[in-house]
PDB file of C-alpha atoms in Angstrom:
ATOM      1  CA  UNK A   1      95.240 -12.364   4.032  1.00 43.00           C
ATOM      2  CA  UNK A   2      91.730 -11.867   2.594  1.00 44.00           C
ATOM      3  CA  UNK A   3      89.879  -8.627   3.159  1.00 45.00           C
ATOM      4  CA  UNK A   4      86.153  -8.914   3.738  1.00 45.00           C
ATOM      5  CA  UNK A   5      84.048  -5.945   2.687  1.00 48.00           C
ATOM      6  CA  UNK A   6      81.190  -5.874   5.216  1.00 49.00           C
ATOM      7  CA  UNK A   7      79.611  -2.699   3.866  1.00 50.00           C
ATOM      8  CA  UNK A   8      75.997  -3.054   2.664  1.00 50.00           C
ATOM      9  CA  UNK A   9      75.571  -3.253  -1.097  1.00 51.00           C
ATOM     10  CA  UNK A  10      74.408  -0.089  -2.814  1.00 50.00           C
ATOM     11  CA  UNK A  11      70.682   0.237  -3.239  1.00 48.00           C
ATOM     12  CA  UNK A  12      69.003   1.177  -6.462  1.00 46.00           C
ATOM     13  CA  UNK A  13      65.948   3.468  -6.708  1.00 45.00           C
ATOM     14  CA  UNK A  14      63.778   0.419  -7.403  1.00 45.00           C
ATOM     15  CA  UNK A  15      65.045  -1.286  -4.247  1.00 47.00           C
ATOM     16  CA  UNK A  16      64.290   1.822  -2.221  1.00 45.00           C
ATOM     17  CA  UNK A  17      60.761   1.942  -3.585  1.00 43.00           C
ATOM     18  CA  UNK A  18      60.191  -1.715  -2.743  1.00 46.00           C
ATOM     19  CA  UNK A  19      61.568  -1.319   0.753  1.00 45.00           C
ATOM     20  CA  UNK A  20      59.484   1.754   1.573  1.00 47.00           C
ATOM     21  CA  UNK A  21      56.750   0.808   4.058  1.00 48.00           C
ATOM     22  CA  UNK A  22      53.153   1.265   3.027  1.00 46.00           C
ATOM     23  CA  UNK A  23      51.426   4.294   4.509  1.00 46.00           C
ATOM     24  CA  UNK A  24      49.134   3.479   7.426  1.00 45.00           C
ATOM     25  CA  UNK A  25      45.451   3.193   6.680  1.00 45.00           C
ATOM     26  CA  UNK A  26      43.427   6.257   7.515  1.00 45.00           C
ATOM     27  CA  UNK A  27      41.130   5.769  10.450  1.00 42.00           C
ATOM     28  CA  UNK A  28      38.380   7.673   8.647  1.00 42.00           C
ATOM     29  CA  UNK A  29      38.446   5.599   5.468  1.00 41.00           C
ATOM     30  CA  UNK A  30      35.059   4.306   4.347  1.00 41.00           C
ATOM     31  CA  UNK A  31      34.104   0.844   3.344  1.00 43.00           C
ATOM     32  CA  UNK A  32      32.657   0.522  -0.150  1.00 41.00           C
ATOM     33  CA  UNK A  33      29.291  -0.561   1.175  1.00 43.00           C
ATOM     34  CA  UNK A  34      29.072   1.955   4.007  1.00 46.00           C
ATOM     35  CA  UNK A  35      26.464   4.157   2.369  1.00 46.00           C
ATOM     36  CA  UNK A  36      25.373   5.760   5.595  1.00 46.00           C
ATOM     37  CA  UNK A  37      28.910   6.947   6.310  1.00 46.00           C
ATOM     38  CA  UNK A  38      29.163   8.440   2.830  1.00 44.00           C
ATOM     39  CA  UNK A  39      25.892  10.289   3.322  1.00 46.00           C
ATOM     40  CA  UNK A  40      27.069  11.434   6.720  1.00 46.00           C
ATOM     41  CA  UNK A  41      30.259  12.836   5.218  1.00 44.00           C
ATOM     42  CA  UNK A  42      28.221  14.807   2.707  1.00 54.00           C
ATOM     43  CA  UNK A  43      25.953  16.494   5.214  1.00 58.00           C
ATOM     44  CA  UNK A  44      24.258  13.804   7.263  1.00 76.00           C
ATOM     45  CA  UNK A  45      20.694  13.658   8.440  1.00 79.00           C
ATOM     46  CA  UNK A  46      20.208  17.426   8.548  1.00 85.00           C
ATOM     47  CA  UNK A  47      21.110  17.845   4.889  1.00 87.00           C
ATOM     48  CA  UNK A  48      18.817  15.021   3.794  1.00 85.00           C
ATOM     49  CA  UNK A  49      15.913  16.427   5.783  1.00 86.00           C
ATOM     50  CA  UNK A  50      16.591  19.873   4.342  1.00 89.00           C
ATOM     51  CA  UNK A  51      16.537  18.554   0.777  1.00 90.00           C
ATOM     52  CA  UNK A  52      13.311  16.665   1.392  1.00 86.00           C
ATOM     53  CA  UNK A  53      11.694  19.728   2.947  1.00 89.00           C
ATOM     54  CA  UNK A  54      12.804  21.770  -0.049  1.00 92.00           C
ATOM     55  CA  UNK A  55      11.212  19.222  -2.382  1.00 91.00           C
ATOM     56  CA  UNK A  56       7.913  19.498  -0.483  1.00 88.00           C
ATOM     57  CA  UNK A  57       8.026  23.304  -0.613  1.00 90.00           C
ATOM     58  CA  UNK A  58       8.702  23.258  -4.360  1.00 93.00           C
ATOM     59  CA  UNK A  59       5.850  20.807  -4.909  1.00 90.00           C
ATOM     60  CA  UNK A  60       3.430  22.997  -2.958  1.00 88.00           C
ATOM     61  CA  UNK A  61       4.650  26.034  -4.894  1.00 90.00           C
ATOM     62  CA  UNK A  62       3.968  24.329  -8.237  1.00 90.00           C
ATOM     63  CA  UNK A  63       0.588  23.158  -6.940  1.00 86.00           C
ATOM     64  CA  UNK A  64      -0.323  26.709  -5.854  1.00 88.00           C
ATOM     65  CA  UNK A  65       0.744  28.137  -9.225  1.00 87.00           C
ATOM     66  CA  UNK A  66      -1.332  25.579 -11.153  1.00 85.00           C
ATOM     67  CA  UNK A  67      -4.371  26.200  -8.909  1.00 82.00           C
ATOM     68  CA  UNK A  68      -4.038  29.991  -9.306  1.00 82.00           C
ATOM     69  CA  UNK A  69      -3.713  29.809 -13.082  1.00 81.00           C
ATOM     70  CA  UNK A  70      -6.922  30.489 -14.988  1.00 68.00           C
ATOM     71  CA  UNK A  71     -10.371  30.527 -13.470  1.00 70.00           C
ATOM     72  CA  UNK A  72     -10.997  29.404  -9.906  1.00 70.00           C
ATOM     73  CA  UNK A  73     -12.204  25.798 -10.172  1.00 77.00           C
ATOM     74  CA  UNK A  74     -12.227  23.887  -6.849  1.00 80.00           C
ATOM     75  CA  UNK A  75     -13.295  20.679  -8.586  1.00 84.00           C
ATOM     76  CA  UNK A  76     -10.542  20.528 -11.190  1.00 84.00           C
ATOM     77  CA  UNK A  77      -7.783  22.533  -9.452  1.00 84.00           C
ATOM     78  CA  UNK A  78      -8.369  22.859  -5.686  1.00 89.00           C
ATOM     79  CA  UNK A  79      -5.824  25.167  -4.073  1.00 88.00           C
ATOM     80  CA  UNK A  80      -3.515  24.114  -1.220  1.00 89.00           C
ATOM     81  CA  UNK A  81      -5.460  26.463   1.065  1.00 90.00           C
ATOM     82  CA  UNK A  82      -8.758  24.765   0.234  1.00 90.00           C
ATOM     83  CA  UNK A  83      -7.230  21.318   0.833  1.00 92.00           C
ATOM     84  CA  UNK A  84      -5.859  22.495   4.183  1.00 93.00           C
ATOM     85  CA  UNK A  85      -9.281  23.853   5.224  1.00 92.00           C
ATOM     86  CA  UNK A  86     -10.814  20.530   4.212  1.00 92.00           C
ATOM     87  CA  UNK A  87      -8.205  18.687   6.270  1.00 93.00           C
ATOM     88  CA  UNK A  88      -9.134  20.764   9.328  1.00 92.00           C
ATOM     89  CA  UNK A  89     -12.849  20.127   8.766  1.00 91.00           C
ATOM     90  CA  UNK A  90     -12.304  16.371   8.439  1.00 92.00           C
ATOM     91  CA  UNK A  91     -10.525  16.332  11.794  1.00 91.00           C
ATOM     92  CA  UNK A  92     -13.058  18.452  13.706  1.00 90.00           C
ATOM     93  CA  UNK A  93     -16.779  18.925  14.165  1.00 86.00           C
ATOM     94  CA  UNK A  94     -17.800  21.670  11.732  1.00 79.00           C
ATOM     95  CA  UNK A  95     -21.340  23.076  11.467  1.00 79.00           C
ATOM     96  CA  UNK A  96     -22.659  20.097  13.427  1.00 80.00           C
ATOM     97  CA  UNK A  97     -20.927  17.578  11.114  1.00 83.00           C
ATOM     98  CA  UNK A  98     -18.243  15.408  12.670  1.00 89.00           C
ATOM     99  CA  UNK A  99     -15.448  14.679  10.215  1.00 89.00           C
ATOM    100  CA  UNK A 100     -16.650  12.697   7.206  1.00 90.00           C
ATOM    101  CA  UNK A 101     -19.725  10.512   7.530  1.00 87.00           C
ATOM    102  CA  UNK A 102     -19.573  10.883  11.324  1.00 88.00           C
ATOM    103  CA  UNK A 103     -15.932   9.738  11.602  1.00 90.00           C
ATOM    104  CA  UNK A 104     -12.798  11.852  11.907  1.00 93.00           C
ATOM    105  CA  UNK A 105     -10.026  11.431   9.351  1.00 93.00           C
ATOM    106  CA  UNK A 106      -7.776   9.697  11.877  1.00 93.00           C
ATOM    107  CA  UNK A 107     -10.588   7.233  12.634  1.00 93.00           C
ATOM    108  CA  UNK A 108     -11.041   6.416   8.948  1.00 93.00           C
ATOM    109  CA  UNK A 109      -7.280   5.908   8.670  1.00 93.00           C
ATOM    110  CA  UNK A 110      -7.190   3.676  11.765  1.00 94.00           C
ATOM    111  CA  UNK A 111      -9.879   1.378  10.333  1.00 93.00           C
ATOM    112  CA  UNK A 112      -7.951   1.006   7.068  1.00 92.00           C
ATOM    113  CA  UNK A 113      -4.674   0.397   8.910  1.00 93.00           C
ATOM    114  CA  UNK A 114      -6.325  -2.377  10.927  1.00 93.00           C
ATOM    115  CA  UNK A 115      -7.507  -4.034   7.721  1.00 92.00           C
ATOM    116  CA  UNK A 116      -4.063  -3.674   6.169  1.00 92.00           C
ATOM    117  CA  UNK A 117      -2.383  -5.103   9.273  1.00 93.00           C
ATOM    118  CA  UNK A 118      -4.603  -8.190   9.381  1.00 94.00           C
ATOM    119  CA  UNK A 119      -4.545  -8.813   5.627  1.00 93.00           C
ATOM    120  CA  UNK A 120      -0.795  -8.232   5.311  1.00 93.00           C
ATOM    121  CA  UNK A 121      -0.079 -10.518   8.274  1.00 94.00           C
ATOM    122  CA  UNK A 122      -2.061 -13.345   6.673  1.00 95.00           C
ATOM    123  CA  UNK A 123      -0.442 -12.801   3.266  1.00 94.00           C
ATOM    124  CA  UNK A 124       3.097 -12.525   4.686  1.00 94.00           C
ATOM    125  CA  UNK A 125       2.714 -15.672   6.788  1.00 95.00           C
ATOM    126  CA  UNK A 126       1.380 -17.633   3.832  1.00 94.00           C
ATOM    127  CA  UNK A 127       4.054 -16.205   1.538  1.00 93.00           C
ATOM    128  CA  UNK A 128       6.861 -17.185   3.914  1.00 93.00           C
ATOM    129  CA  UNK A 129       5.674 -20.788   4.182  1.00 93.00           C
ATOM    130  CA  UNK A 130       5.025 -21.070   0.458  1.00 93.00           C
ATOM    131  CA  UNK A 131       8.349 -19.434  -0.418  1.00 92.00           C
ATOM    132  CA  UNK A 132      10.356 -21.806   1.767  1.00 91.00           C
ATOM    133  CA  UNK A 133       8.585 -24.786   0.213  1.00 91.00           C
ATOM    134  CA  UNK A 134       9.140 -23.433  -3.304  1.00 91.00           C
ATOM    135  CA  UNK A 135      12.811 -22.827  -2.580  1.00 88.00           C
ATOM    136  CA  UNK A 136      13.549 -26.204  -1.008  1.00 86.00           C
ATOM    137  CA  UNK A 137      11.318 -28.650  -2.919  1.00 88.00           C
ATOM    138  CA  UNK A 138      12.047 -28.512  -6.623  1.00 87.00           C
ATOM    139  CA  UNK A 139       8.982 -30.389  -7.888  1.00 91.00           C
ATOM    140  CA  UNK A 140       6.664 -28.116  -5.892  1.00 91.00           C
ATOM    141  CA  UNK A 141       8.448 -25.093  -7.368  1.00 89.00           C
ATOM    142  CA  UNK A 142       7.925 -26.390 -10.897  1.00 90.00           C
ATOM    143  CA  UNK A 143       4.215 -26.939 -10.248  1.00 91.00           C
ATOM    144  CA  UNK A 144       3.297 -23.898  -8.175  1.00 91.00           C
ATOM    145  CA  UNK A 145       5.557 -21.129  -9.463  1.00 89.00           C
ATOM    146  CA  UNK A 146       3.411 -20.361 -12.562  1.00 90.00           C
ATOM    147  CA  UNK A 147       0.317 -20.068 -10.352  1.00 91.00           C
ATOM    148  CA  UNK A 148       2.057 -17.640  -7.989  1.00 91.00           C
ATOM    149  CA  UNK A 149       3.208 -15.549 -10.943  1.00 89.00           C
ATOM    150  CA  UNK A 150      -0.322 -15.624 -12.389  1.00 91.00           C
ATOM    151  CA  UNK A 151      -1.847 -14.277  -9.150  1.00 89.00           C
ATOM    152  CA  UNK A 152       0.918 -11.696  -8.787  1.00 88.00           C
ATOM    153  CA  UNK A 153       0.128 -10.287 -12.240  1.00 88.00           C
ATOM    154  CA  UNK A 154      -3.587  -9.823 -11.501  1.00 87.00           C
ATOM    155  CA  UNK A 155      -4.863  -6.403 -10.410  1.00 86.00           C
ATOM    156  CA  UNK A 156      -6.749  -6.566  -7.094  1.00 82.00           C
ATOM    157  CA  UNK A 157     -10.095  -5.557  -8.602  1.00 81.00           C
ATOM    158  CA  UNK A 158      -9.905  -8.583 -10.911  1.00 84.00           C
ATOM    159  CA  UNK A 159     -10.602 -11.031  -8.080  1.00 86.00           C
ATOM    160  CA  UNK A 160     -12.288  -8.749  -5.552  1.00 89.00           C
ATOM    161  CA  UNK A 161     -15.663  -9.382  -7.172  1.00 87.00           C
ATOM    162  CA  UNK A 162     -15.211 -13.107  -6.530  1.00 90.00           C
ATOM    163  CA  UNK A 163     -14.507 -12.468  -2.854  1.00 91.00           C
ATOM    164  CA  UNK A 164     -17.652 -10.334  -2.608  1.00 90.00           C
ATOM    165  CA  UNK A 165     -19.699 -13.174  -4.153  1.00 91.00           C
ATOM    166  CA  UNK A 166     -18.127 -15.768  -1.835  1.00 92.00           C
ATOM    167  CA  UNK A 167     -17.922 -13.809   1.436  1.00 90.00           C
ATOM    168  CA  UNK A 168     -20.477 -10.983   1.115  1.00 88.00           C
ATOM    169  CA  UNK A 169     -19.830  -7.274   1.622  1.00 86.00           C
ATOM    170  CA  UNK A 170     -18.592  -7.417   5.201  1.00 86.00           C
ATOM    171  CA  UNK A 171     -14.967  -7.258   6.388  1.00 89.00           C
ATOM    172  CA  UNK A 172     -13.983 -10.714   5.104  1.00 91.00           C
ATOM    173  CA  UNK A 173     -13.597  -9.912   1.365  1.00 91.00           C
ATOM    174  CA  UNK A 174     -11.501  -6.829   2.185  1.00 92.00           C
ATOM    175  CA  UNK A 175      -9.148  -8.840   4.393  1.00 93.00           C
ATOM    176  CA  UNK A 176      -8.802 -11.588   1.798  1.00 93.00           C
ATOM    177  CA  UNK A 177      -8.131  -9.093  -0.969  1.00 92.00           C
ATOM    178  CA  UNK A 178      -5.248  -7.534   0.981  1.00 92.00           C
ATOM    179  CA  UNK A 179      -3.924 -10.971   1.962  1.00 93.00           C
ATOM    180  CA  UNK A 180      -3.899 -12.237  -1.622  1.00 93.00           C
ATOM    181  CA  UNK A 181      -2.249  -9.005  -2.774  1.00 92.00           C
ATOM    182  CA  UNK A 182       0.528  -9.380  -0.155  1.00 92.00           C
ATOM    183  CA  UNK A 183       1.231 -13.101  -0.555  1.00 93.00           C
ATOM    184  CA  UNK A 184       2.923 -13.384  -4.003  1.00 93.00           C
ATOM    185  CA  UNK A 185       5.727 -10.821  -3.438  1.00 92.00           C
ATOM    186  CA  UNK A 186       6.772 -12.502  -0.198  1.00 94.00           C
ATOM    187  CA  UNK A 187       6.579 -15.974  -1.731  1.00 93.00           C
ATOM    188  CA  UNK A 188       8.656 -14.990  -4.771  1.00 92.00           C
ATOM    189  CA  UNK A 189      11.289 -13.127  -2.720  1.00 92.00           C
ATOM    190  CA  UNK A 190      11.563 -15.942  -0.171  1.00 92.00           C
ATOM    191  CA  UNK A 191      11.855 -18.660  -2.815  1.00 92.00           C
ATOM    192  CA  UNK A 192      14.532 -16.755  -4.734  1.00 90.00           C
ATOM    193  CA  UNK A 193      16.494 -16.045  -1.541  1.00 89.00           C
ATOM    194  CA  UNK A 194      16.306 -19.653  -0.362  1.00 88.00           C
ATOM    195  CA  UNK A 195      17.492 -20.971  -3.717  1.00 87.00           C
ATOM    196  CA  UNK A 196      20.395 -18.497  -3.636  1.00 84.00           C
ATOM    197  CA  UNK A 197      21.605 -19.543  -0.170  1.00 80.00           C
ATOM    198  CA  UNK A 198      25.393 -20.227  -0.083  1.00 80.00           C
ATOM    199  CA  UNK A 199      25.962 -23.808  -1.210  1.00 81.00           C
ATOM    200  CA  UNK A 200      29.225 -24.065   0.738  1.00 81.00           C
ATOM    201  CA  UNK A 201      27.487 -23.332   4.038  1.00 78.00           C
ATOM    202  CA  UNK A 202      24.648 -25.736   3.291  1.00 78.00           C
ATOM    203  CA  UNK A 203      27.037 -28.566   2.380  1.00 80.00           C
ATOM    204  CA  UNK A 204      29.199 -27.873   5.417  1.00 83.00           C
ATOM    205  CA  UNK A 205      26.378 -28.220   7.932  1.00 80.00           C
ATOM    206  CA  UNK A 206      25.052 -31.298   6.155  1.00 80.00           C
ATOM    207  CA  UNK A 207      28.514 -32.851   6.322  1.00 82.00           C
ATOM    208  CA  UNK A 208      28.441 -32.236  10.079  1.00 81.00           C
ATOM    209  CA  UNK A 209      25.240 -34.242  10.335  1.00 80.00           C
ATOM    210  CA  UNK A 210      22.615 -31.467  10.463  1.00 79.00           C
ATOM    211  CA  UNK A 211      19.080 -32.452   9.601  1.00 83.00           C
ATOM    212  CA  UNK A 212      17.181 -30.798   6.763  1.00 79.00           C
ATOM    213  CA  UNK A 213      15.029 -28.755   9.131  1.00 83.00           C
ATOM    214  CA  UNK A 214      18.128 -27.618  11.040  1.00 81.00           C
ATOM    215  CA  UNK A 215      19.815 -26.572   7.796  1.00 83.00           C
ATOM    216  CA  UNK A 216      16.797 -24.533   6.753  1.00 81.00           C
ATOM    217  CA  UNK A 217      16.409 -22.902  10.179  1.00 82.00           C
ATOM    218  CA  UNK A 218      20.056 -22.199  11.023  1.00 81.00           C
ATOM    219  CA  UNK A 219      21.650 -21.565   7.613  1.00 83.00           C
ATOM    220  CA  UNK A 220      19.211 -20.972   4.762  1.00 84.00           C
ATOM    221  CA  UNK A 221      16.727 -18.636   6.480  1.00 85.00           C
ATOM    222  CA  UNK A 222      19.373 -16.358   8.088  1.00 85.00           C
ATOM    223  CA  UNK A 223      21.134 -16.072   4.727  1.00 85.00           C
ATOM    224  CA  UNK A 224      17.835 -15.322   2.982  1.00 87.00           C
ATOM    225  CA  UNK A 225      16.500 -12.922   5.631  1.00 89.00           C
ATOM    226  CA  UNK A 226      17.579  -9.631   3.960  1.00 89.00           C
ATOM    227  CA  UNK A 227      15.793 -10.525   0.701  1.00 90.00           C
ATOM    228  CA  UNK A 228      12.775 -11.801   2.647  1.00 91.00           C
ATOM    229  CA  UNK A 229      12.504  -8.474   4.477  1.00 92.00           C
ATOM    230  CA  UNK A 230      12.645  -6.656   1.140  1.00 91.00           C
ATOM    231  CA  UNK A 231       9.799  -8.833  -0.107  1.00 91.00           C
ATOM    232  CA  UNK A 232       7.793  -7.999   3.016  1.00 93.00           C
ATOM    233  CA  UNK A 233       8.270  -4.270   2.402  1.00 92.00           C
ATOM    234  CA  UNK A 234       7.049  -4.681  -1.165  1.00 92.00           C
ATOM    235  CA  UNK A 235       4.090  -6.786  -0.022  1.00 92.00           C
ATOM    236  CA  UNK A 236       2.962  -4.230   2.559  1.00 92.00           C
ATOM    237  CA  UNK A 237       3.257  -1.496  -0.066  1.00 90.00           C
ATOM    238  CA  UNK A 238       1.107  -3.470  -2.502  1.00 90.00           C
ATOM    239  CA  UNK A 239      -1.467  -4.189   0.203  1.00 89.00           C
ATOM    240  CA  UNK A 240      -1.546  -0.514   1.129  1.00 87.00           C
ATOM    241  CA  UNK A 241      -2.010   0.549  -2.479  1.00 84.00           C
ATOM    242  CA  UNK A 242      -4.899  -1.951  -2.722  1.00 87.00           C
ATOM    243  CA  UNK A 243      -6.826  -0.483   0.205  1.00 84.00           C
ATOM    244  CA  UNK A 244      -8.900   1.791  -2.047  1.00 82.00           C
ATOM    245  CA  UNK A 245      -9.891  -1.230  -4.145  1.00 82.00           C
ATOM    246  CA  UNK A 246     -10.664  -3.207  -0.985  1.00 86.00           C
ATOM    247  CA  UNK A 247     -12.966  -0.473   0.294  1.00 87.00           C
ATOM    248  CA  UNK A 248     -14.907   0.183  -2.909  1.00 81.00           C
ATOM    249  CA  UNK A 249     -17.845  -1.738  -1.451  1.00 84.00           C
ATOM    250  CA  UNK A 250     -19.116  -0.904   2.029  1.00 84.00           C
ATOM    251  CA  UNK A 251     -15.794   0.758   2.824  1.00 81.00           C
ATOM    252  CA  UNK A 252     -17.018   3.388   5.286  1.00 86.00           C
ATOM    253  CA  UNK A 253     -15.498   3.913   7.748  1.00 90.00           C
ATOM    254  CA  UNK A 254     -12.121   3.636   6.013  1.00 90.00           C
ATOM    255  CA  UNK A 255      -9.757   6.012   4.281  1.00 91.00           C
ATOM    256  CA  UNK A 256     -10.150   4.263   0.929  1.00 89.00           C
ATOM    257  CA  UNK A 257     -13.917   4.238   1.312  1.00 90.00           C
ATOM    258  CA  UNK A 258     -13.824   7.949   2.125  1.00 92.00           C
ATOM    259  CA  UNK A 259     -11.845   8.655  -1.045  1.00 91.00           C
ATOM    260  CA  UNK A 260     -14.239   6.608  -3.184  1.00 89.00           C
ATOM    261  CA  UNK A 261     -17.320   8.212  -1.639  1.00 91.00           C
ATOM    262  CA  UNK A 262     -15.914  11.738  -2.042  1.00 91.00           C
ATOM    263  CA  UNK A 263     -15.095  10.973  -5.675  1.00 89.00           C
ATOM    264  CA  UNK A 264     -18.730  10.148  -6.371  1.00 89.00           C
ATOM    265  CA  UNK A 265     -19.730  13.673  -5.332  1.00 89.00           C
ATOM    266  CA  UNK A 266     -16.768  15.415  -7.042  1.00 89.00           C
ATOM    267  CA  UNK A 267     -15.321  16.525  -3.692  1.00 91.00           C
ATOM    268  CA  UNK A 268     -11.799  16.824  -5.052  1.00 91.00           C
ATOM    269  CA  UNK A 269     -10.378  18.467  -1.935  1.00 92.00           C
ATOM    270  CA  UNK A 270     -11.551  15.572   0.239  1.00 92.00           C
ATOM    271  CA  UNK A 271     -10.140  13.102  -2.269  1.00 93.00           C
ATOM    272  CA  UNK A 272      -6.766  14.850  -2.095  1.00 93.00           C
ATOM    273  CA  UNK A 273      -6.822  14.864   1.714  1.00 94.00           C
ATOM    274  CA  UNK A 274      -7.438  11.110   1.705  1.00 93.00           C
ATOM    275  CA  UNK A 275      -4.691  10.490  -0.857  1.00 92.00           C
ATOM    276  CA  UNK A 276      -2.200  12.575   1.137  1.00 93.00           C
ATOM    277  CA  UNK A 277      -3.141  10.737   4.345  1.00 93.00           C
ATOM    278  CA  UNK A 278      -2.605   7.379   2.638  1.00 91.00           C
ATOM    279  CA  UNK A 279       0.735   8.485   1.208  1.00 90.00           C
ATOM    280  CA  UNK A 280       2.131   9.940   4.440  1.00 92.00           C
ATOM    281  CA  UNK A 281       1.078   6.965   6.546  1.00 92.00           C
ATOM    282  CA  UNK A 282       2.541   4.668   3.894  1.00 90.00           C
ATOM    283  CA  UNK A 283       5.861   6.515   4.111  1.00 90.00           C
ATOM    284  CA  UNK A 284       5.868   6.114   7.903  1.00 92.00           C
ATOM    285  CA  UNK A 285       5.103   2.390   7.699  1.00 91.00           C
ATOM    286  CA  UNK A 286       7.786   1.826   5.052  1.00 90.00           C
ATOM    287  CA  UNK A 287      10.313   3.721   7.161  1.00 90.00           C
ATOM    288  CA  UNK A 288       9.502   1.549  10.171  1.00 92.00           C
ATOM    289  CA  UNK A 289       9.868  -1.613   8.092  1.00 90.00           C
ATOM    290  CA  UNK A 290      13.182  -0.387   6.694  1.00 89.00           C
ATOM    291  CA  UNK A 291      14.492   0.343  10.209  1.00 90.00           C
ATOM    292  CA  UNK A 292      13.318  -3.075  11.385  1.00 89.00           C
ATOM    293  CA  UNK A 293      15.115  -4.686   8.447  1.00 86.00           C
ATOM    294  CA  UNK A 294      18.394  -2.981   9.342  1.00 87.00           C
ATOM    295  CA  UNK A 295      18.057  -4.174  12.920  1.00 88.00           C
ATOM    296  CA  UNK A 296      16.982  -7.749  12.145  1.00 86.00           C
ATOM    297  CA  UNK A 297      19.545  -8.316   9.357  1.00 83.00           C
ATOM    298  CA  UNK A 298      22.591  -6.133  10.103  1.00 82.00           C
ATOM    299  CA  UNK A 299      24.737  -8.425   7.965  1.00 76.00           C
ATOM    300  CA  UNK A 300      22.989  -7.345   4.756  1.00 72.00           C
ATOM    301  CA  UNK A 301      25.536  -6.599   2.022  1.00 63.00           C
ATOM    302  CA  UNK A 302      28.472  -7.858   4.095  1.00 65.00           C
TER     303      UNK A 302
END
């Protein structure tokens, strides 16, 4: 008679370690690319706003200390109080004078924003078309890419004089200057993004019989959209920074024209008010573009 030992074999420590189930994933674990969740865990929106407000307060404190140091010189070192009084005067009717040159500060800013909107729209549209062509047609890319890089390297004032000669001193040269300034960044970003589109997806849809235009519309452009939106943000920033150059000639009304005109008369406080207005409105526009990018391309980085 044979005895069968049906007891389980002894387990070693190594076997016990291998058999131990893995701990369940924590529900609050963060993905590596979830930057917003990381920032939220470290204090969220309130902490970020507090830090930014602190930075502004420190900057104003340094500004006040520099203005108070030495002799009172409103031309070289205008104080924050003087700049604030100037800001109030530029937004009201003071001693029979309405704003600056008969226009309030907000009206000067609105005129410049309209020019930037029209010029940036023309430059972005042209840059998108040119970038898609550069990214999909190799011989066009070889021919045109050096020219795009050449224009991108030029400062706006370098070709603004040509626009004044060709189109006069009206609105047209200003619009064309902003359009030419905005076009190269969008074209370069779009071309690079189109060239970098996933080859596997492109070959898959072509194997299924998709036409070239369908491949570009349904595969290449959605994959390139995040980089295209980044190029648009850069282009709008460049166009905005070029507004002072665009309004050097016959720029009133306009915030850049106001800054240039105030500089001629050494009105430093008015120059600073214009610069601050340009900077704050630029921050708002960039924030809106960033929010639009997150909404239009939520798959960015995934």
